[in-house]
Coordinates of C-alpha atoms in Angstrom, one line a residue:
X1 CA 11.5 3.4 22.5
X2 CA 11.2 2.9 18.6
X3 CA 9.0 4.7 17.3
X4 CA 5.3 4.8 16.1
X5 CA 4.5 5.5 13.0
X6 CA 1.5 6.3 11.3
X7 CA 0.1 3.5 10.2
X8 CA 0.2 0.2 8.7
X9 CA 1.3 -0.3 4.7
X10 CA -1.0 -0.8 2.9
X11 CA -0.4 -3.4 0.4
X12 CA 2.9 -4.2 1.5
X13 CA 2.8 -8.2 1.8
X14 CA 1.5 -8.7 -1.3
X15 CA 4.8 -7.0 -2.5
X16 CA 6.6 -10.2 -1.2
X17 CA 4.5 -12.7 -1.9
X18 CA 4.7 -11.5 -5.8
X19 CA 8.3 -11.5 -6.0
X20 CA 8.7 -15.3 -4.4
X21 CA 6.2 -16.4 -6.6
X22 CA 6.8 -14.4 -9.4
X23 CA 10.7 -15.6 -9.3
X24 CA 10.5 -18.9 -10.6
X25 CA 8.4 -18.3 -13.2
X26 CA 9.3 -18.6 -16.7
X27 CA 9.1 -16.6 -19.9
X28 CA 6.5 -14.7 -20.4
X29 CA 5.3 -14.3 -24.3
X30 CA 5.4 -11.2 -25.7
X31 CA 3.5 -9.8 -28.9
X32 CA 6.1 -6.9 -30.8
X33 CA 4.1 -3.4 -30.2
X34 CA 5.2 -0.2 -32.0
X35 CA 7.7 1.8 -30.8
X36 CA 5.7 4.7 -30.6
X37 CA 2.5 5.0 -28.9
X38 CA -0.4 7.7 -30.8
X39 CA -1.8 9.6 -27.6
X40 CA -6.2 10.2 -28.2
X41 CA -7.1 13.2 -29.1
X42 CA -8.8 14.9 -25.5
X43 CA -10.7 18.5 -25.5
X44 CA -8.0 19.8 -22.3
X45 CA -6.8 23.2 -22.6
X46 CA -4.1 24.8 -23.5
X47 CA -1.6 24.3 -20.5
X48 CA -2.5 20.3 -20.5
X49 CA -2.2 20.1 -24.6
X50 CA 1.0 19.2 -24.2
X51 CA 1.0 16.5 -21.8
X52 CA -2.4 14.8 -23.1
X53 CA -1.1 14.6 -26.6
X54 CA 2.6 13.7 -26.0
X55 CA 3.9 10.6 -28.0
X56 CA 5.3 7.5 -25.6
X57 CA 8.4 6.3 -27.2
X58 CA 8.3 2.5 -25.9
X59 CA 12.1 0.9 -25.6
X60 CA 12.9 -3.1 -24.9
X61 CA 13.4 -4.0 -21.5
X62 CA 13.4 -7.7 -20.6
X63 CA 10.6 -9.1 -22.2
X64 CA 8.4 -5.8 -20.8
X65 CA 8.2 -2.3 -22.7
X66 CA 9.4 0.3 -20.7
X67 CA 8.8 3.8 -21.1
X68 CA 8.7 7.1 -19.3
X69 CA 5.4 9.6 -19.7
X70 CA 5.5 13.5 -18.3
X71 CA 3.0 15.0 -16.4
X72 CA 2.0 18.8 -15.0
X73 CA 4.5 19.6 -11.6
X74 CA 1.1 21.1 -10.3
X75 CA -2.4 20.1 -11.7
X76 CA -3.6 24.0 -10.5
X77 CA -0.8 25.2 -12.6
X78 CA 0.2 23.1 -15.5
X79 CA 2.4 25.9 -17.1
X80 CA 4.4 25.3 -13.6
X81 CA 7.2 22.4 -14.7
X82 CA 7.0 18.7 -15.0
X83 CA 7.3 15.6 -13.5
X84 CA 7.8 12.3 -15.2
X85 CA 6.0 8.8 -14.5
X86 CA 7.4 5.2 -15.3
X87 CA 5.4 2.9 -16.8
X88 CA 6.3 -0.8 -18.0
X89 CA 3.9 -3.1 -20.1
X90 CA 3.4 -6.5 -21.1
X91 CA 2.2 -6.5 -25.3
X92 CA -1.4 -8.5 -25.2
X93 CA -0.7 -11.7 -25.9
X94 CA -4.6 -12.2 -28.0
X95 CA -7.2 -10.6 -28.5
X96 CA -6.8 -7.6 -26.9
X97 CA -8.7 -5.1 -25.8
X98 CA -7.0 -2.1 -24.1
X99 CA -4.8 -1.2 -22.0
X100 CA -4.8 -2.8 -18.0
X101 CA -3.2 -0.5 -15.1
X102 CA -2.1 -2.1 -12.4
X103 CA -1.4 -0.4 -9.4
X104 CA -0.5 -2.8 -5.9
X105 CA -1.0 -0.6 -3.4
X106 CA 1.4 1.2 -0.5
X107 CA 0.9 4.1 -1.0
X108 CA 4.5 4.3 -2.1
X109 CA 4.7 0.9 -3.6
X110 CA 6.1 0.6 -7.1
X111 CA 3.9 -0.8 -10.6
X112 CA 6.6 -1.1 -12.4
X113 CA 8.4 -3.8 -9.9
X114 CA 5.1 -5.3 -9.3
X115 CA 4.3 -5.9 -13.2
X116 CA 8.1 -6.5 -14.3
X117 CA 8.5 -9.2 -10.8
X118 CA 4.8 -10.5 -10.9
X119 CA 3.6 -10.3 -13.5
X120 CA 1.4 -13.7 -13.0
X121 CA 1.0 -12.4 -8.4
X122 CA -0.3 -8.8 -10.0
X123 CA -3.2 -10.5 -12.8
X124 CA -3.9 -14.0 -14.2
X125 CA -3.2 -15.8 -18.0
X126 CA -6.6 -14.5 -19.1
X127 CA -6.0 -11.3 -18.8
X128 CA -2.6 -11.2 -19.8
X129 CA -4.4 -12.4 -23.0
X130 CA -6.7 -9.3 -23.4
X131 CA -5.2 -6.6 -21.8
X132 CA -1.5 -4.8 -22.2
X133 CA -1.0 -5.1 -18.6
X134 CA 0.5 -1.9 -17.5
X135 CA 2.5 -1.4 -14.6
X136 CA 3.4 2.2 -13.3
X137 CA 5.3 4.3 -10.3
X138 CA 3.0 7.0 -8.7
X139 CA 4.4 10.6 -9.2
X140 CA 6.7 10.1 -6.0
X141 CA 7.6 6.4 -6.6
X142 CA 10.2 4.6 -7.4
X143 CA 11.7 4.8 -11.3
X144 CA 9.5 7.6 -11.5
X145 CA 9.9 11.7 -10.4
X146 CA 10.8 11.3 -6.8
X147 CA 10.5 11.5 -2.7
X148 CA 13.7 11.7 -1.2
X149 CA 14.3 12.2 2.7
X150 CA 17.4 10.3 3.5
X151 CA 20.4 7.6 3.3
X152 CA 20.4 4.1 4.6
X153 CA 21.7 5.0 7.6
X154 CA 19.7 8.0 8.6
X155 CA 16.6 6.0 7.4
X156 CA 18.0 3.2 10.4
X157 CA 18.1 5.6 12.8
X158 CA 15.1 7.2 11.6
X159 CA 13.5 3.5 11.3
X160 CA 15.3 1.7 14.2
X161 CA 16.9 4.3 16.7
X162 CA 15.9 3.8 20.3
X163 CA 13.3 6.7 21.5
X164 CA 13.9 7.6 25.6
X165 CA 11.0 7.7 27.6
X166 CA 7.8 6.1 28.4
X167 CA 5.5 5.5 25.4
X168 CA 4.0 8.9 25.7
X169 CA 4.7 11.5 28.2
X170 CA 5.8 15.2 27.5
X171 CA 9.7 13.5 27.1
X172 CA 8.5 10.7 24.7
X173 CA 6.6 12.8 22.6
X174 CA 8.6 16.0 22.3
X175 CA 11.7 13.6 21.4
X176 CA 9.5 11.9 19.3
X177 CA 8.2 15.5 17.2
X178 CA 12.1 16.0 17.5
X179 CA 13.1 12.6 15.2
X180 CA 10.1 13.8 13.1
X181 CA 10.8 17.2 12.8
X182 CA 14.3 16.7 11.7
X183 CA 13.1 14.0 8.4
X184 CA 9.8 16.3 7.0
X185 CA 13.0 18.9 6.9
X186 CA 15.0 16.5 5.2
X187 CA 12.8 15.2 2.3
X188 CA 11.7 19.0 1.5
X189 CA 15.6 19.8 1.7
X190 CA 16.2 16.5 -0.6
X191 CA 12.5 16.6 -2.6
X192 CA 12.0 20.4 -3.5
X193 CA 8.2 21.3 -4.2
X194 CA 6.9 17.9 -5.9
X195 CA 7.2 17.3 -2.1
X196 CA 3.1 19.3 -1.7
X197 CA 2.6 17.3 -4.1
X198 CA 2.2 13.5 -3.8
X199 CA -1.3 13.7 -2.7
X200 CA -3.6 11.1 -4.4
X201 CA -5.9 13.7 -5.5
X202 CA -3.0 14.7 -8.2
X203 CA -1.5 11.0 -8.5
X204 CA -5.5 10.1 -9.6
X205 CA -5.3 13.1 -12.6
X206 CA -2.2 11.6 -13.7
X207 CA -3.9 8.3 -14.9
X208 CA -6.2 10.6 -16.4
X209 CA -2.5 11.3 -18.9
X210 CA -1.7 8.1 -19.5
X211 CA -5.0 7.2 -19.7
X212 CA -5.2 9.5 -23.1
X213 CA -1.9 9.1 -24.3
X214 CA -2.1 4.9 -24.2
X215 CA -4.6 5.7 -27.2
X216 CA -7.4 4.2 -24.9
X217 CA -10.7 6.6 -24.7
X218 CA -11.9 5.1 -21.1
X219 CA -9.5 4.0 -18.9
X220 CA -9.6 -0.5 -17.4
X221 CA -8.1 -0.2 -13.7
X222 CA -6.9 -2.8 -11.2
X223 CA -6.3 -1.5 -8.7
X224 CA -4.9 -3.1 -4.9
X225 CA -4.9 -2.2 -1.3
X226 CA -3.9 1.9 -1.1
X227 CA -4.8 1.8 -5.1
X228 CA -8.5 1.0 -4.4
X229 CA -7.8 5.0 -2.2
X230 CA -7.0 5.9 -5.8
X231 CA -8.6 4.3 -8.3
X232 CA -11.7 5.6 -6.7
X233 CA -10.6 9.2 -6.7
X234 CA -9.8 8.7 -10.4
X235 CA -13.9 7.4 -10.3
X236 CA -14.9 10.8 -8.2
X237 CA -13.3 13.4 -10.8
X238 CA -13.4 11.0 -14.4
X239 CA -17.2 9.2 -13.9
X240 CA -17.5 9.2 -17.7
X241 CA -14.1 7.8 -18.2
X242 CA -13.9 4.8 -16.3
X243 CA -13.9 1.8 -18.5
X244 CA -13.6 -1.5 -16.1
X245 CA -12.5 -0.8 -12.8
X246 CA -11.9 -3.4 -10.3
X247 CA -10.8 -2.0 -6.5
X248 CA -9.7 -5.2 -4.3
X249 CA -8.6 -5.1 -1.2
X250 CA -10.8 -1.7 -0.5
X251 CA -10.0 1.7 1.5
X252 CA -13.0 3.9 2.7
X253 CA -12.6 6.9 1.3
X254 CA -13.7 8.3 4.1
X255 CA -11.8 6.6 7.0
X256 CA -9.6 9.9 9.1
X257 CA -6.3 8.5 9.9
X258 CA -7.1 7.3 13.0
X259 CA -9.8 5.5 11.3
X260 CA -7.3 3.7 9.8
X261 CA -4.9 2.8 12.4
X262 CA -8.4 1.4 14.5
X263 CA -9.6 -0.7 12.0
X264 CA -5.4 -2.2 11.9
X265 CA -5.0 -2.4 15.1
X266 CA -8.3 -4.9 15.0
X267 CA -8.0 -6.9 12.4
X268 CA -4.4 -7.5 12.7
X269 CA -5.0 -8.8 16.7
X270 CA -8.1 -10.7 14.7
X271 CA -5.2 -12.0 12.6
X272 CA -2.2 -12.8 15.5
X273 CA -6.0 -14.3 17.2
X274 CA -6.4 -17.0 14.2
X275 CA -2.7 -17.7 13.8
X276 CA -2.4 -18.4 17.6
X277 CA -5.7 -20.3 17.3
X278 CA -4.3 -21.7 14.0
X279 CA -0.3 -22.4 16.6
X280 CA -1.6 -24.2 19.1
X281 CA -3.6 -27.0 17.5
X282 CA 0.1 -27.9 16.2
X283 CA 3.4 -29.5 17.5
X284 CA 6.2 -26.9 17.8
X285 CA 4.4 -24.7 18.1
X286 CA 6.2 -22.0 20.2
X287 CA 3.1 -20.9 22.8
X288 CA 0.5 -23.2 25.0
X289 CA -2.0 -23.0 26.6
X290 CA -5.3 -20.9 26.2
X291 CA -5.9 -18.2 22.9
X292 CA -5.9 -16.3 25.8
X293 CA -2.8 -16.9 27.6
X294 CA -1.0 -17.2 23.7
X295 CA -2.1 -13.7 24.0
X296 CA -0.4 -12.2 27.4
X297 CA 2.5 -13.9 26.0
X298 CA 3.1 -12.2 23.1
X299 CA 1.7 -8.7 25.6
X300 CA 3.9 -9.2 28.0
X301 CA 6.6 -9.4 25.4
X302 CA 6.1 -6.8 23.5
X303 CA 7.1 -4.8 26.6
X304 CA 9.6 -6.7 27.6
X305 CA 11.8 -5.3 24.3
X306 CA 10.4 -2.0 25.4
X307 CA 11.9 -2.7 28.7
X308 CA 15.1 -3.7 27.1
X309 CA 16.1 -4.3 23.5
X310 CA 17.9 -7.2 21.6
X311 CA 20.9 -6.1 20.6
X312 CA 21.3 -7.7 16.7
X313 CA 25.0 -8.6 15.3
X314 CA 24.4 -5.7 12.8
X315 CA 24.3 -3.4 16.6
X316 CA 20.5 -2.3 15.5
X317 CA 18.4 -2.6 18.5
X318 CA 14.9 -5.2 18.6
X319 CA 13.0 -2.6 20.6
X320 CA 8.6 -3.8 20.7
X321 CA 7.9 -1.0 17.2
X322 CA 10.1 -3.6 15.4
X323 CA 9.0 -6.9 16.5
X324 CA 5.3 -5.7 15.8
X325 CA 6.3 -4.6 12.9
X326 CA 8.3 -8.3 12.1
X327 CA 5.0 -10.1 13.9
X328 CA 2.3 -8.1 11.0
X329 CA 4.4 -9.0 8.2
X330 CA 3.1 -12.1 7.8
X331 CA 0.0 -11.6 8.4
X332 CA -0.5 -10.0 4.9
X333 CA -0.8 -13.8 3.6
X334 CA -2.2 -17.3 6.0
X335 CA 0.5 -18.8 3.9
X336 CA 3.1 -17.3 5.4
X337 CA 2.2 -18.3 9.2
X338 CA 4.9 -20.6 9.6
X339 CA 7.0 -18.3 9.8
X340 CA 6.1 -16.6 13.1
X341 CA 6.7 -20.0 14.6
X342 CA 10.7 -19.4 13.6
X343 CA 10.7 -15.5 14.8
X344 CA 8.5 -16.2 18.1
X345 CA 11.5 -19.3 18.8
X346 CA 14.1 -16.9 18.0
X347 CA 13.7 -13.8 20.2
X348 CA 12.3 -16.1 23.1
X349 CA 15.6 -16.8 22.8
X350 CA 17.3 -13.8 23.2
X351 CA 18.2 -13.4 19.3
X352 CA 16.8 -10.6 16.7
X353 CA 18.0 -11.7 13.6
X354 CA 14.4 -13.8 12.4
X355 CA 13.1 -10.3 13.7
X356 CA 14.9 -8.1 11.5
X357 CA 15.0 -9.9 8.0
X358 CA 11.1 -10.0 8.9
X359 CA 11.9 -6.1 8.9
X360 CA 13.8 -5.3 6.7
X361 CA 11.6 -7.4 4.0
X362 CA 8.3 -4.6 5.7
X363 CA 10.6 -1.2 4.6
X364 CA 12.8 -2.7 1.4
X365 CA 16.0 -3.4 3.7
X366 CA 18.4 -4.8 1.5
X367 CA 20.8 -7.5 3.4
X368 CA 24.3 -4.6 3.5
X369 CA 22.2 -1.7 4.6
X370 CA 20.7 0.4 1.8
X371 CA 17.2 0.0 0.4
X372 CA 16.2 -1.1 -2.9
X373 CA 13.6 1.7 -2.9
X374 CA 11.8 5.0 -1.4
X375 CA 8.6 3.6 -0.5
X376 CA 9.1 4.1 3.5
X377 CA 9.7 7.8 2.3
X378 CA 7.0 8.2 -0.1
X379 CA 4.5 6.1 2.2
X380 CA 4.4 9.0 4.4
X381 CA 4.3 11.7 1.9
X382 CA 1.5 10.3 0.5
X383 CA 0.2 10.1 3.3
X384 CA 0.8 13.1 4.8
X385 CA -0.9 15.1 1.8
X386 CA -3.6 12.7 2.4
X387 CA -4.8 13.2 5.9
X388 CA -4.8 15.2 8.7
X389 CA -3.1 14.7 11.9
X390 CA -3.9 16.0 15.2
X391 CA -1.1 16.1 17.1
X392 CA -2.6 17.3 20.1
X393 CA -1.1 15.3 23.9
X394 CA -4.6 14.7 24.7
X395 CA -5.6 13.9 22.2
X396 CA -3.7 11.7 21.0
X397 CA -3.7 9.7 24.9
X398 CA -7.5 9.7 24.1
X399 CA -7.0 7.8 21.3
X400 CA -3.4 5.7 22.5
X401 CA -6.0 4.8 25.3
X402 CA -9.0 3.9 23.3
X403 CA -6.6 2.1 20.3
X404 CA -5.2 -0.6 23.3
X405 CA -8.7 -0.7 24.3
X406 CA -9.6 -2.4 20.9
X407 CA -6.6 -4.4 20.4
X408 CA -4.9 -4.7 23.5
X409 CA -1.8 -6.7 22.2
X410 CA -1.7 -4.1 19.0
X411 CA -3.0 -1.3 20.0
X412 CA -0.6 0.5 22.1
X413 CA 1.6 0.7 19.6
X414 CA -0.4 2.1 15.9
X415 CA -0.9 4.5 18.0
X416 CA 0.9 8.2 18.4
X417 CA 1.6 7.9 14.7
X418 CA -0.1 11.4 13.7
X419 CA 3.2 13.5 15.7
X420 CA 4.9 13.1 11.9
X421 CA 2.2 14.4 9.7
X422 CA 2.0 17.7 11.7
X423 CA 5.0 18.7 11.2
X424 CA 5.2 18.1 7.8
X425 CA 5.7 21.4 5.6
X426 CA 3.2 21.0 3.5
X427 CA -1.1 20.7 4.5
X428 CA -2.8 17.9 3.4
X429 CA -4.6 18.3 0.5
X430 CA -8.0 15.6 0.1
X431 CA -10.8 15.7 1.9
X432 CA -11.8 12.5 3.8
X433 CA -15.2 12.2 2.5
X434 CA -16.2 9.2 0.3
X435 CA -16.5 9.3 -3.2
X436 CA -19.9 8.9 -5.1
X437 CA -18.5 9.0 -8.5
X438 CA -21.9 9.5 -9.8
X439 CA -22.8 8.7 -14.2
X440 CA -19.7 6.1 -13.6
X441 CA -20.4 2.6 -15.0
X442 CA -20.0 -0.5 -12.6
X443 CA -17.7 -0.6 -10.6
X444 CA -16.6 -4.2 -8.5
X445 CA -15.7 -4.1 -4.7
X446 CA -13.5 -6.5 -3.7
X447 CA -13.2 -7.6 -0.2
X448 CA -11.7 -9.9 2.7
X449 CA -13.5 -10.8 5.5
X450 CA -10.6 -12.0 7.1
X451 CA -9.0 -9.5 5.9
X452 CA -6.2 -7.5 8.3
X453 CA -4.7 -3.8 6.6
X454 CA -8.1 -3.5 5.0
X455 CA -10.8 -4.6 7.2
X456 CA -14.0 -5.9 5.0
X457 CA -16.2 -3.8 6.2
X458 CA -14.1 -0.4 4.3
X459 CA -15.0 -2.3 1.6
X460 CA -18.4 -2.8 2.0
X461 CA -18.2 0.7 2.9
X462 CA -17.2 1.8 -0.3
X463 CA -18.9 -0.5 -2.5
X464 CA -21.8 1.1 -0.6
X465 CA -20.9 4.9 -1.8
X466 CA -20.2 4.3 -5.2
X467 CA -23.0 4.6 -7.2
X468 CA -22.4 2.0 -8.9
X469 CA -20.5 0.0 -6.4
X470 CA -20.8 -4.1 -6.9
X471 CA -19.4 -5.9 -4.0
X472 CA -17.7 -9.0 -4.6
X473 CA -17.4 -10.9 -0.8
X474 CA -14.4 -13.4 0.3
X475 CA -15.1 -15.5 2.7
X476 CA -10.7 -15.6 4.2
X477 CA -8.4 -14.7 5.4
X478 CA -5.3 -12.8 4.8
X479 CA -4.8 -9.0 2.8
X480 CA -6.2 -9.1 -1.0
X481 CA -8.6 -11.6 -2.9
X482 CA -7.7 -11.7 -6.6
X483 CA -5.8 -14.2 -8.4
X484 CA -4.9 -15.7 -4.5
X485 CA -7.9 -17.0 -2.5
X486 CA -10.3 -19.4 -5.2
X487 CA -11.9 -19.7 -8.5
X488 CA -15.0 -17.2 -7.6
X489 CA -13.4 -14.5 -6.9
X490 CA -11.2 -15.0 -10.5
X491 CA -14.4 -15.6 -12.6
X492 CA -15.9 -12.8 -11.3
X493 CA -12.8 -10.5 -11.4
X494 CA -12.0 -12.0 -14.9
X495 CA -15.3 -11.8 -16.0
X496 CA -16.1 -7.9 -15.4
X497 CA -12.9 -7.2 -17.3
X498 CA -12.6 -9.3 -19.8
X499 CA -16.8 -9.8 -20.2
X500 CA -18.3 -6.5 -19.0
X501 CA -20.1 -9.1 -17.2
X502 CA -21.4 -7.4 -13.5
X503 CA -22.5 -10.0 -10.7
X504 CA -26.0 -9.4 -10.9
X505 CA -25.7 -10.4 -6.6
X506 CA -22.6 -10.4 -4.6
X507 CA -21.3 -14.0 -5.3
X508 CA -20.7 -14.4 -1.5
X509 CA -16.9 -16.5 -2.6

């Protein structure tokens, strides 16, 4: 059996959809900003003054400007050293309101790549006109000082290798623990002390340095998926420094790792059912009969892959866990459901080709076997610092049974994920708890009713937790809603970010 991840990434499909969407777009009009950004004077400690007071030198990078900013390695001891954060900026094309920092999610997704490759997907032309759109790679991610664990071959073995034994058995848990321990050890050896400092709380404090060095009195921010946790954490830390903030595809800061697993299991199961219902009404659908018949077919297919994996042309074997990854990847966006037709047809004919194309897209693996970024490694490192874990076999088996009951097809493959973080060399640094951000100005929280990765209830919860939260509901499918759903959502978000207009009630888009 291929090993189970702690849970599924947040915002992963948005990244590929964005890249495909913008690959065909034209040139972007860019003004010519000053070469150096002057920081805003801030009252901070002498240890933090060099960070808040640094002048940022921007260089041209294609149609954008790029820069590096220094932040403390350890916020608890700013004098102990520094790391670098990578930034990219698209300068406002019209009347400028300030900077708008954008985060695409993950955790582990590159904000630099998001803005560079996908600007029109990240924000619409209205926001491009009024804001400098700033993408950034959080600490540990991408072009910033980054987490490093395995080489490409080792990463293949870790992600796609077959763990012996029956899922949940003592032998399987022991083998999974050995694999997770080896990965964690490599991360610590190749990353160093940064590995213990990449949690969301530290990343949120970094945002305040970015705000200051960009010259802004308040932080204007648009966060997608995991980016909502980052933004909400900032609001909790610095409520008086929040400007205009939109959180789309929200996480509930009070959720435990099991809550996340359970919510995503239900979400992907429901979205799989929606796909199958749609498929059964079309010609050429690889399924037949009722919805229950189709779900049983998928479940039996996964069981058969567990028992007898399919070997791909490159030697990798397609087990059930990798197949689940291939299934959920297109479920992030309803426009990609047709890809699932090809996936199921291919696997039903004994081929692993399409499944590995999709799984490789999920993990940012290139066709030559290399990995285009460190998103998978950063994903694990950040989550292990953000959530507590419990790898007691009895607890995991009980949770596995609950996941299977809640989502019979997907749930079994979302279980036993706490093994990886239980052996992590650093303890969690974030407390799972509600964030109220008392004293912050209005914050918009966007939730999609058919979002499989960040279920709608999480957005409802966050909007209620925040003292100044305002919910915008999109009734539809897919992960996140702004700039990919309808004009109702876009008008609500743009009206707030550009004009400061707060919806009197949920517009129910």
